[in-house]
Short mmCIF file of C-alpha atoms and ligand atoms in Angstrom, two decimals:
data_model
loop_
_atom_site.label_atom_id
_atom_site.label_comp_id
_atom_site.label_asym_id
_atom_site.label_seq_id
_atom_site.Cartn_x
_atom_site.Cartn_y
_atom_site.Cartn_z
CA MET A 406 0.00 0.00 0.00
CA ASN A 407 1.28 3.48 -0.89
CA ASN A 408 1.98 5.80 1.96
CA LEU A 409 2.58 9.52 1.68
CA ARG A 410 5.22 9.19 4.37
CA ASP A 411 7.34 7.35 1.77
CA LEU A 412 7.63 10.49 -0.34
CA PRO A 413 11.28 11.65 -0.42
CA SER A 414 12.04 14.48 2.01
CA MET A 415 12.80 17.98 0.79
CA GLU A 416 16.30 17.61 2.17
CA LEU A 417 16.91 14.50 0.09
CA LEU A 418 15.40 16.12 -3.00
CA LEU A 419 17.62 19.17 -2.62
CA GLN A 420 20.70 16.98 -2.31
CA ASN A 421 19.79 15.46 -5.67
CA ALA A 422 18.85 18.74 -7.30
CA THR A 423 22.33 20.32 -7.61
CA LEU A 424 22.05 20.57 -11.41
CA LEU A 425 18.64 22.27 -11.21
CA ILE A 426 19.92 24.66 -8.53
CA GLU A 427 22.87 25.54 -10.76
CA ARG A 428 20.58 26.28 -13.70
CA PHE A 429 17.64 27.95 -11.97
CA GLY A 430 18.89 29.15 -8.59
CA ARG A 431 18.03 27.74 -5.17
CA PRO A 432 14.86 29.70 -4.27
CA LEU A 433 13.08 28.89 -7.55
CA THR A 434 14.17 25.24 -7.44
CA LEU A 435 12.79 25.02 -3.91
CA ASP A 436 9.47 26.46 -5.13
CA SER A 437 9.26 23.96 -7.95
CA LEU A 438 9.95 21.01 -5.63
CA ARG A 439 7.33 22.22 -3.14
CA LEU A 440 4.78 22.56 -5.94
CA THR A 441 5.60 19.10 -7.27
CA LEU A 442 5.20 17.57 -3.79
CA ASP A 443 1.90 19.43 -3.30
CA GLU A 444 0.66 18.10 -6.64
CA THR A 445 1.64 14.56 -5.67
CA ARG A 446 -0.18 14.81 -2.32
CA ALA A 447 -3.28 16.20 -4.02
CA ARG A 448 -3.25 13.34 -6.52
CA PHE A 449 -2.87 10.87 -3.66
CA LYS A 450 -5.85 12.35 -1.84
CA THR A 451 -8.19 11.83 -4.80
CA ASP A 452 -6.71 8.45 -5.65
CA PRO A 453 -4.90 6.60 -2.81
CA GLU A 454 -3.92 3.87 -5.32
CA THR A 455 -1.71 6.34 -7.15
CA ILE A 456 1.91 5.23 -7.41
CA LEU A 457 4.27 7.49 -5.49
CA PRO A 458 6.88 9.14 -7.74
CA SER A 459 10.58 8.38 -7.42
CA ILE A 460 13.16 11.07 -6.73
CA ASP A 461 13.91 11.21 -10.46
CA ASN A 462 10.20 11.56 -11.29
CA ILE A 463 9.90 14.47 -8.88
CA LEU A 464 13.00 16.18 -10.25
CA ASP A 465 11.70 15.80 -13.82
CA GLN A 466 8.37 17.30 -12.86
CA ALA A 467 10.11 20.16 -11.03
CA GLU A 468 12.31 20.80 -14.06
CA SER A 469 9.26 21.08 -16.25
CA HIS A 470 7.81 23.73 -13.90
CA LEU A 471 11.14 25.55 -13.83
CA SER A 472 11.48 25.72 -17.58
CA THR A 473 7.89 26.95 -17.96
CA TRP A 474 8.50 29.67 -15.39
CA THR A 475 11.76 30.85 -16.94
CA SER A 476 10.99 30.52 -20.66
CA PRO A 477 10.11 33.75 -22.46
CA THR A 478 6.57 33.99 -23.82
CA LEU A 479 7.86 36.13 -26.67
CA LEU A 480 9.71 33.88 -29.14
CA PRO A 481 11.08 34.01 -32.67
CA VAL A 482 8.83 32.28 -35.22
CA ILE A 483 9.27 31.45 -38.90
CA ASN A 484 6.90 33.45 -41.07
CA ALA A 485 6.04 31.32 -44.10
CA THR A 486 2.78 33.17 -44.79
CA GLY A 487 4.17 35.47 -47.47
CA VAL A 488 2.72 38.46 -45.58
CA ILE A 489 5.77 40.71 -45.42
CA LEU A 490 4.67 43.08 -42.63
CA HIS A 491 2.62 40.79 -40.44
CA THR A 492 1.52 42.91 -37.46
CA ASN A 493 0.78 39.80 -35.38
CA LEU A 494 4.26 38.48 -36.14
CA GLY A 495 6.08 41.63 -35.07
CA ARG A 496 6.13 43.58 -38.36
CA ALA A 497 9.61 44.34 -39.72
CA PRO A 498 12.63 42.11 -38.97
CA LEU A 499 15.69 44.35 -38.75
CA SER A 500 18.86 44.70 -40.82
CA SER A 501 22.16 43.47 -39.34
CA ALA A 502 23.49 47.02 -39.07
CA THR A 503 20.32 48.05 -37.22
CA ILE A 504 20.63 45.18 -34.75
CA GLN A 505 24.32 46.00 -34.27
CA ALA A 506 23.57 49.67 -33.59
CA MET A 507 20.84 48.79 -31.07
CA ASN A 508 23.10 46.25 -29.41
CA ASP A 509 25.96 48.77 -29.16
CA VAL A 510 23.95 51.38 -27.27
CA ALA A 511 22.15 48.74 -25.19
CA SER A 512 25.35 47.14 -23.93
CA ASN A 513 27.24 50.38 -23.28
CA TYR A 514 26.77 53.85 -21.90
CA SER A 515 26.02 56.30 -24.70
CA ASN A 516 25.86 60.02 -25.41
CA LEU A 517 22.05 59.80 -25.40
CA GLU A 518 21.67 63.13 -23.59
CA TYR A 519 25.27 64.25 -23.45
CA ASP A 520 26.92 66.75 -25.77
CA LEU A 521 30.38 65.35 -26.48
CA SER A 522 31.78 68.58 -27.91
CA LYS A 523 30.66 70.73 -24.98
CA GLY A 524 31.06 68.13 -22.26
CA LYS A 525 27.65 68.82 -20.77
CA ARG A 526 24.02 67.84 -20.92
CA GLY A 527 22.67 67.43 -24.45
CA SER A 528 19.31 66.44 -25.93
CA ARG A 529 18.10 63.01 -26.97
CA LEU A 530 15.87 64.76 -29.48
CA ILE A 531 18.76 65.47 -31.84
CA HIS A 532 19.48 61.83 -32.59
CA ALA A 533 17.96 60.66 -35.86
CA GLU A 534 16.95 64.24 -36.63
CA SER A 535 19.80 65.20 -38.93
CA ILE A 536 19.53 62.03 -41.00
CA LEU A 537 15.78 62.56 -41.40
CA GLN A 538 16.45 66.14 -42.50
CA LYS A 539 19.04 64.95 -45.03
CA LEU A 540 16.87 62.13 -46.39
CA THR A 541 13.60 64.01 -46.71
CA GLY A 542 14.60 67.66 -46.84
CA ALA A 543 12.30 68.37 -43.88
CA GLU A 544 13.23 71.30 -41.62
CA ALA A 545 12.94 69.27 -38.43
CA ALA A 546 12.11 65.80 -37.12
CA LEU A 547 11.12 64.03 -33.93
CA VAL A 548 11.11 60.31 -33.20
CA VAL A 549 8.66 58.96 -30.60
CA ASN A 550 7.47 55.57 -29.37
CA ASN A 551 5.19 54.70 -32.31
CA ASN A 552 2.98 56.37 -34.87
CA ALA A 553 -0.12 56.19 -32.64
CA SER A 554 1.72 58.23 -30.02
CA ALA A 555 3.04 60.57 -32.73
CA LEU A 556 -0.57 61.37 -33.68
CA LEU A 557 -1.69 61.80 -30.09
CA LEU A 558 1.24 64.12 -29.43
CA VAL A 559 0.76 66.23 -32.56
CA LEU A 560 -2.97 66.66 -31.91
CA SER A 561 -2.46 67.40 -28.21
CA ALA A 562 0.27 69.97 -28.88
CA LEU A 563 -1.36 71.75 -31.82
CA ALA A 564 -5.11 71.20 -31.66
CA ASN A 565 -6.17 70.96 -28.01
CA LYS A 566 -9.61 72.59 -27.66
CA LYS A 567 -9.49 73.43 -31.37
CA ARG A 568 -11.26 72.05 -34.41
CA VAL A 569 -9.59 69.37 -36.50
CA ILE A 570 -10.97 68.93 -39.99
CA ILE A 571 -10.84 65.44 -41.47
CA ALA A 572 -12.66 63.63 -44.26
CA ARG A 573 -15.32 61.18 -43.06
CA SER A 574 -13.76 58.52 -45.30
CA GLN A 575 -10.54 58.80 -43.29
CA LEU A 576 -11.96 58.23 -39.81
CA VAL A 577 -10.43 54.80 -39.79
CA GLU A 578 -9.73 52.05 -37.32
CA ILE A 579 -6.11 51.03 -37.77
CA GLY A 580 -6.39 47.75 -35.86
CA GLY A 581 -6.42 46.55 -32.29
CA GLY A 582 -9.26 48.99 -31.64
CA PHE A 583 -7.06 52.01 -32.47
CA ARG A 584 -9.43 54.55 -34.02
CA VAL A 585 -8.52 57.96 -35.38
CA PRO A 586 -11.63 59.67 -33.86
CA ASP A 587 -10.80 58.25 -30.41
CA VAL A 588 -7.25 59.60 -30.60
CA MET A 589 -8.67 63.01 -31.47
CA LYS A 590 -11.01 62.92 -28.50
CA GLN A 591 -8.16 61.89 -26.24
CA SER A 592 -6.05 64.84 -27.42
CA GLY A 593 -8.81 67.33 -26.61
CA ALA A 594 -9.29 68.21 -30.28
CA LYS A 595 -12.79 68.77 -31.61
CA LEU A 596 -13.49 66.55 -34.58
CA VAL A 597 -15.04 68.16 -37.66
CA GLU A 598 -15.97 65.59 -40.30
CA VAL A 599 -16.28 66.73 -43.89
CA GLY A 600 -17.60 64.97 -46.98
CA THR A 601 -19.47 61.69 -47.13
CA THR A 602 -18.28 58.10 -46.72
CA ASN A 603 -17.25 57.90 -50.35
CA LYS A 604 -16.72 61.48 -51.50
CA VAL A 605 -14.96 64.56 -50.26
CA ARG A 606 -14.17 67.70 -52.24
CA VAL A 607 -11.88 70.68 -51.76
CA SER A 608 -14.99 72.82 -51.25
CA ASP A 609 -15.95 70.65 -48.25
CA TYR A 610 -12.65 71.57 -46.60
CA LYS A 611 -13.03 75.20 -47.59
CA ASP A 612 -16.52 75.45 -46.07
CA ALA A 613 -15.39 73.90 -42.79
CA LEU A 614 -12.30 76.06 -42.31
CA GLY A 615 -12.78 78.95 -39.95
CA ALA A 616 -11.93 80.37 -36.58
CA LYS A 617 -10.74 77.93 -33.93
CA THR A 618 -9.50 75.45 -36.54
CA GLY A 619 -6.35 73.88 -35.17
CA LEU A 620 -5.43 71.87 -38.20
CA VAL A 621 -6.55 69.87 -41.19
CA MET A 622 -5.65 66.23 -41.00
CA ARG A 623 -5.34 63.60 -43.66
CA ALA A 624 -5.15 59.96 -42.58
CA HIS A 625 -4.02 57.34 -45.05
CA ARG A 626 -6.50 54.49 -45.49
CA SER A 627 -3.85 51.92 -44.81
CA ASN A 628 -5.88 48.78 -44.32
CA PHE A 629 -8.85 49.03 -46.69
CA LYS A 630 -9.83 50.49 -50.02
CA ILE A 631 -12.79 52.56 -51.11
CA VAL A 632 -13.68 51.75 -54.69
CA GLY A 633 -16.45 52.74 -57.08
CA PHE A 634 -18.18 56.11 -56.90
CA THR A 635 -15.47 57.91 -54.97
CA GLU A 636 -13.63 61.20 -54.96
CA GLU A 637 -10.88 62.69 -52.84
CA PRO A 638 -8.81 65.81 -53.54
CA LYS A 639 -5.06 65.71 -53.98
CA LEU A 640 -3.11 66.58 -50.84
CA LYS A 641 -1.71 69.65 -52.60
CA ASP A 642 -5.22 71.05 -53.16
CA ILE A 643 -6.16 70.49 -49.51
CA VAL A 644 -2.93 72.20 -48.47
CA ASP A 645 -3.69 75.19 -50.73
CA VAL A 646 -7.13 75.92 -49.22
CA ALA A 647 -5.89 75.27 -45.68
CA HIS A 648 -2.89 77.59 -46.09
CA ASP A 649 -5.14 80.27 -47.61
CA ALA A 650 -6.98 80.19 -44.28
CA ASP A 651 -3.70 80.10 -42.31
CA VAL A 652 -4.35 76.57 -41.11
CA ILE A 653 -1.70 73.85 -41.03
CA VAL A 654 -2.03 70.38 -42.58
CA VAL A 655 -0.93 67.17 -40.89
CA ASP A 656 -0.59 64.05 -43.02
CA ASP A 657 -0.74 60.70 -41.20
CA LEU A 658 0.80 58.39 -43.76
CA GLY A 659 0.72 55.31 -41.56
CA SER A 660 3.29 53.29 -43.40
CA GLY A 661 5.51 56.07 -44.66
CA ALA A 662 7.32 54.53 -47.58
CA LEU A 663 10.57 56.20 -48.61
CA LEU A 664 10.83 54.11 -51.78
CA ASP A 665 8.17 53.73 -54.46
CA THR A 666 6.45 50.37 -53.92
CA ALA A 667 5.36 50.44 -57.58
CA ASN A 668 8.98 49.50 -58.38
CA TYR A 669 8.24 46.08 -56.92
CA GLY A 670 4.98 45.36 -58.69
CA PHE A 671 2.68 46.68 -55.93
CA ALA A 672 0.42 49.69 -56.23
CA HIS A 673 1.93 53.04 -55.42
CA GLU A 674 1.92 53.74 -51.68
CA PRO A 675 2.15 57.48 -50.90
CA THR A 676 5.73 58.37 -50.01
CA VAL A 677 7.03 60.69 -47.32
CA GLN A 678 8.76 62.83 -49.95
CA GLU A 679 5.49 63.30 -51.88
CA SER A 680 3.63 64.51 -48.78
CA LEU A 681 6.32 67.09 -48.07
CA ALA A 682 6.40 68.15 -51.72
CA ALA A 683 2.62 68.63 -51.63
CA GLY A 684 3.16 71.09 -48.80
CA ALA A 685 2.05 69.13 -45.72
CA ASP A 686 3.33 70.98 -42.64
CA LEU A 687 3.81 67.78 -40.67
CA VAL A 688 4.02 64.17 -41.81
CA CYS A 689 3.77 61.20 -39.40
CA PHE A 690 4.63 57.58 -40.10
CA SER A 691 5.67 54.31 -38.46
CA GLY A 692 9.23 53.07 -38.11
CA ASP A 693 8.31 49.40 -38.43
CA LYS A 694 6.04 49.33 -41.45
CA LEU A 695 7.39 49.93 -44.97
CA LEU A 696 10.41 51.74 -43.56
CA GLY A 697 11.59 48.37 -42.24
CA GLY A 698 13.05 49.55 -38.94
CA PRO A 699 12.24 49.17 -35.22
CA GLN A 700 8.94 50.29 -33.66
CA ALA A 701 8.88 54.09 -33.75
CA GLY A 702 6.74 57.04 -34.69
CA ILE A 703 8.42 59.60 -36.89
CA ILE A 704 7.22 63.19 -37.17
CA ILE A 705 8.84 65.46 -39.75
CA GLY A 706 8.07 68.93 -41.06
CA LYS A 707 8.17 72.61 -40.13
CA LYS A 708 10.63 73.52 -37.40
CA VAL A 709 8.30 75.96 -35.59
CA LEU A 710 5.72 73.20 -35.23
CA ILE A 711 8.17 70.46 -34.23
CA ASP A 712 9.61 72.85 -31.61
CA ARG A 713 6.15 73.28 -30.07
CA ILE A 714 5.58 69.52 -30.15
CA LYS A 715 8.93 68.82 -28.47
CA LYS A 716 7.97 71.11 -25.57
CA HIS A 717 4.58 69.48 -24.89
CA PRO A 718 4.50 67.41 -21.66
CA LEU A 719 3.30 64.34 -23.58
CA ALA A 720 6.55 64.37 -25.58
CA ARG A 721 8.29 63.02 -22.51
CA ALA A 722 5.63 60.36 -21.99
CA VAL A 723 5.95 59.00 -25.52
CA ARG A 724 9.68 59.51 -26.04
CA ALA A 725 11.77 56.97 -27.91
CA ASP A 726 14.36 55.00 -25.98
CA LYS A 727 18.04 54.87 -26.90
CA THR A 728 17.89 51.53 -28.72
CA CYS A 729 14.99 52.80 -30.83
CA LEU A 730 16.86 55.98 -31.78
CA ALA A 731 19.99 53.99 -32.67
CA GLY A 732 17.94 51.48 -34.69
CA VAL A 733 15.93 54.06 -36.61
CA THR A 734 19.12 55.93 -37.51
CA ALA A 735 20.89 52.78 -38.70
CA THR A 736 17.89 51.78 -40.85
CA LEU A 737 17.70 55.26 -42.38
CA VAL A 738 21.40 55.11 -43.26
CA HIS A 739 20.58 52.23 -45.64
CA TYR A 740 18.29 54.58 -47.56
CA LEU A 741 20.88 57.32 -47.55
CA LYS A 742 23.47 54.93 -48.98
CA ASP A 743 20.98 53.59 -51.54
CA GLU A 744 21.42 50.05 -50.21
CA ALA A 745 17.91 49.47 -48.80
CA GLU A 746 17.12 46.66 -51.26
CA ARG A 747 20.20 44.76 -50.22
CA GLU A 748 20.23 45.45 -46.48
CA ILE A 749 16.67 45.97 -45.19
CA PRO A 750 14.92 42.60 -44.92
CA ILE A 751 11.42 43.77 -45.83
CA VAL A 752 12.66 45.74 -48.84
CA ARG A 753 14.65 42.68 -49.92
CA MET A 754 11.48 40.58 -49.61
CA MET A 755 9.60 43.01 -51.83
CA SER A 756 12.32 43.25 -54.44
CA ILE A 757 13.31 39.58 -54.78
CA THR A 758 12.47 38.31 -58.29
CA LEU A 759 9.89 35.67 -59.07
CA ASP A 760 12.62 33.47 -60.54
CA GLN A 761 14.65 33.62 -57.34
CA ILE A 762 11.59 32.64 -55.33
CA LYS A 763 10.84 29.73 -57.64
CA VAL A 764 14.39 28.42 -57.29
CA ARG A 765 14.04 28.51 -53.50
CA ALA A 766 10.62 26.83 -53.48
CA GLU A 767 11.95 24.09 -55.77
CA ALA A 768 14.98 23.55 -53.53
CA TRP A 769 12.60 23.15 -50.56
CA ARG A 770 10.55 20.61 -52.52
CA GLU A 771 13.75 18.68 -53.23
CA GLU A 772 14.88 18.76 -49.58
CA VAL A 773 11.52 17.84 -48.11
CA GLY A 774 10.78 15.25 -50.78
CA TYR A 775 7.10 16.03 -50.74
CA GLY A 776 4.54 18.48 -52.11
CA GLU A 777 4.58 20.61 -55.25
CA VAL A 778 5.67 24.09 -56.23
CA VAL A 779 2.70 26.20 -57.30
CA PHE A 780 1.98 29.77 -58.27
CA SER A 781 0.42 31.96 -55.55
CA GLU A 782 0.40 35.49 -54.15
CA SER A 783 2.30 37.36 -51.41
CA THR A 784 0.97 40.48 -49.68
CA VAL A 785 2.51 43.33 -47.72
CA GLY A 786 0.06 43.50 -44.79
CA GLY A 787 0.71 45.49 -41.61
CA GLY A 788 -1.28 48.57 -42.52
CA SER A 789 0.24 49.00 -45.95
CA LEU A 790 -1.06 48.45 -49.46
CA PRO A 791 -4.48 46.95 -48.69
CA GLU A 792 -5.83 44.35 -51.14
CA GLU A 793 -2.54 44.41 -53.02
CA SER A 794 -0.57 41.31 -53.84
CA ILE A 795 2.38 40.26 -55.98
CA PRO A 796 2.99 36.91 -57.65
CA THR A 797 5.04 34.30 -55.85
CA PHE A 798 5.79 30.57 -55.86
CA VAL A 799 5.05 28.45 -52.82
CA LEU A 800 5.68 24.92 -51.68
CA ALA A 801 2.18 23.40 -51.35
CA LEU A 802 1.64 20.32 -49.19
CA GLU A 803 -1.42 18.15 -49.38
CA VAL A 804 -2.13 16.71 -45.93
CA LYS A 805 -5.04 14.90 -44.28
CA SER A 806 -6.10 17.77 -42.05
CA PRO A 807 -4.55 21.15 -42.94
CA ASP A 808 -5.77 22.64 -39.62
CA LYS A 809 -4.11 19.92 -37.56
CA PHE A 810 -0.97 20.23 -39.63
CA LEU A 811 -0.86 24.00 -39.05
CA GLU A 812 -1.28 23.35 -35.34
CA ARG A 813 1.69 20.95 -35.31
CA LEU A 814 3.76 23.57 -37.12
CA ARG A 815 2.81 26.20 -34.54
CA LYS A 816 3.92 23.86 -31.75
CA ALA A 817 7.28 23.13 -33.38
CA ASN A 818 10.55 24.65 -32.22
CA PRO A 819 10.77 27.26 -33.64
CA PRO A 820 7.07 27.65 -34.41
CA VAL A 821 6.25 27.92 -38.12
CA ILE A 822 3.30 30.02 -39.28
CA ALA A 823 1.95 29.03 -42.69
CA ARG A 824 -1.35 29.48 -44.51
CA THR A 825 -3.83 27.27 -46.33
CA GLU A 826 -5.44 27.61 -49.71
CA ASN A 827 -7.71 25.05 -51.38
CA ASP A 828 -7.04 22.59 -48.55
CA LYS A 829 -3.30 22.74 -49.09
CA VAL A 830 -0.73 24.12 -46.68
CA LEU A 831 1.43 26.76 -48.37
CA PHE A 832 4.97 27.90 -47.58
CA ASP A 833 6.07 31.15 -49.21
CA PRO A 834 9.87 31.58 -49.52
CA ARG A 835 9.46 35.37 -49.76
CA THR A 836 9.15 35.88 -45.99
CA VAL A 837 11.30 33.01 -44.70
CA LEU A 838 14.61 34.27 -43.31
CA ASP A 839 16.13 30.99 -42.10
CA GLU A 840 15.51 28.33 -44.74
CA ILE A 841 17.56 25.60 -43.08
CA MET A 842 15.56 25.97 -39.88
CA LEU A 843 12.28 25.79 -41.81
CA ILE A 844 13.34 22.66 -43.73
CA ASN A 845 14.34 20.94 -40.48
CA VAL A 846 11.01 21.70 -38.82
CA LEU A 847 9.10 20.69 -41.94
CA LYS A 848 10.91 17.36 -42.26
CA LYS A 849 10.31 16.59 -38.60
CA VAL A 850 6.63 17.51 -38.58
CA LEU A 851 6.02 15.65 -41.86
CA ALA A 852 7.76 12.52 -40.54
CA GLU A 853 5.44 12.50 -37.53
CA TYR A 854 2.38 13.39 -39.52
CA LEU A 855 2.41 11.48 -42.81
C1 LIG B 882 -0.36 51.89 -38.55
C2 LIG B 882 -0.96 53.23 -38.56
C3 LIG B 882 -0.94 54.02 -37.40
C4 LIG B 882 -0.35 53.53 -36.11
O1 LIG B 882 1.03 53.35 -36.22
P1 LIG B 882 1.81 52.48 -35.11
O2 LIG B 882 3.25 52.72 -35.44
O3 LIG B 882 1.37 51.08 -35.28
O4 LIG B 882 1.44 53.04 -33.78
C5 LIG B 882 -1.51 55.27 -37.46
N1 LIG B 882 -2.09 55.72 -38.59
C6 LIG B 882 -2.12 55.00 -39.73
C7 LIG B 882 -2.78 55.55 -40.95
C8 LIG B 882 -1.56 53.72 -39.75
O5 LIG B 882 -1.59 52.97 -40.86
#
């Protein structure tokens, strides 16, 4: 008959747990052993026939608790979906130079707020500013935590208790419940909608302009399209009527491409340079969408306005940290040196040729020894180029249950995220960074599954 008194003592367990203590520290190891013993006693209470675990059983169980407690929940995954900027998968992977720059300031002290020439306190706001000025020709720039905070800051600093004119067709929800009208409310700005859901004209803006107008805003429809009976004025025409009334124009580009996406077979996404050329006083965009850098919100434009924004109390609350500033700068240098296609992963993924993709998909087919290479489509995703796709080749696997197969892939190490089409599981080489890793996971999962 089993007897709880035969359970090994804590003292004995600890004597045998030297390896666990070395790996996880004594206090945590002690916790895990206590929990394991509690679990054993509880099991014994409900079922006295239960076999008491050996010392090794208990240590194994404790180790499993310890690794759960100490493993990160945020892990690298392989993105085989062909969606280049997958918001759920962390948007843009970074260039090596960007990672290096972030690592350098993270592992050292830096001149974040220290003026090296004067030997006294400097400003973190100058970092990334000069390169943004050089790249875009803007008078001034400010980098903050993300584009949502950039918008909140701009509206709070320039339009608190004032009217903000925006087209009804641009009152969008970006995702995750982030809605442009809510941000306006939060900033204290008073929303003035003009036009209808499908049409807005210059005259609509003109009629709405007046006293107490803080600014005119344009928000890029980054995740949906309006098609059919539609009309929207050019940014330049909106700028002209706003400036006639002495009102500034803020353009929220969302993605903020610096390169023309039409070069890669996608539709044209409005570029930062175009917004400035059209006369927008401020332009806001994300660091981790089409720019291909770390999470950031970038505000560029007129110096007098940026100076006011920098002084607003919220600027401190949404400021960028040192690794972000280093990473944004390093990513922008790739554009300055005209090497974005070679160095920035998401630009590389957009610019890779169909032939190159086919060669890779066929090599995968060879390695895996299963499936077929078929024509398909990749998309950009992540609040850029809605409904747009470019041709690609994928490895397509026919399996009994695609859903179960996808689940096995998600549980692999590292997890693989793929998609299904016509009951086949598709793997798009365009977004896969580590092919050897993918092939290994695929072989393993297929061996267990087929
Ligand atoms: C994505 C997006 C935002 C939010 O940018 P984050 O960097 O994700 O905070 C704001 N406006 C538009 C139009 C967007 O597409």
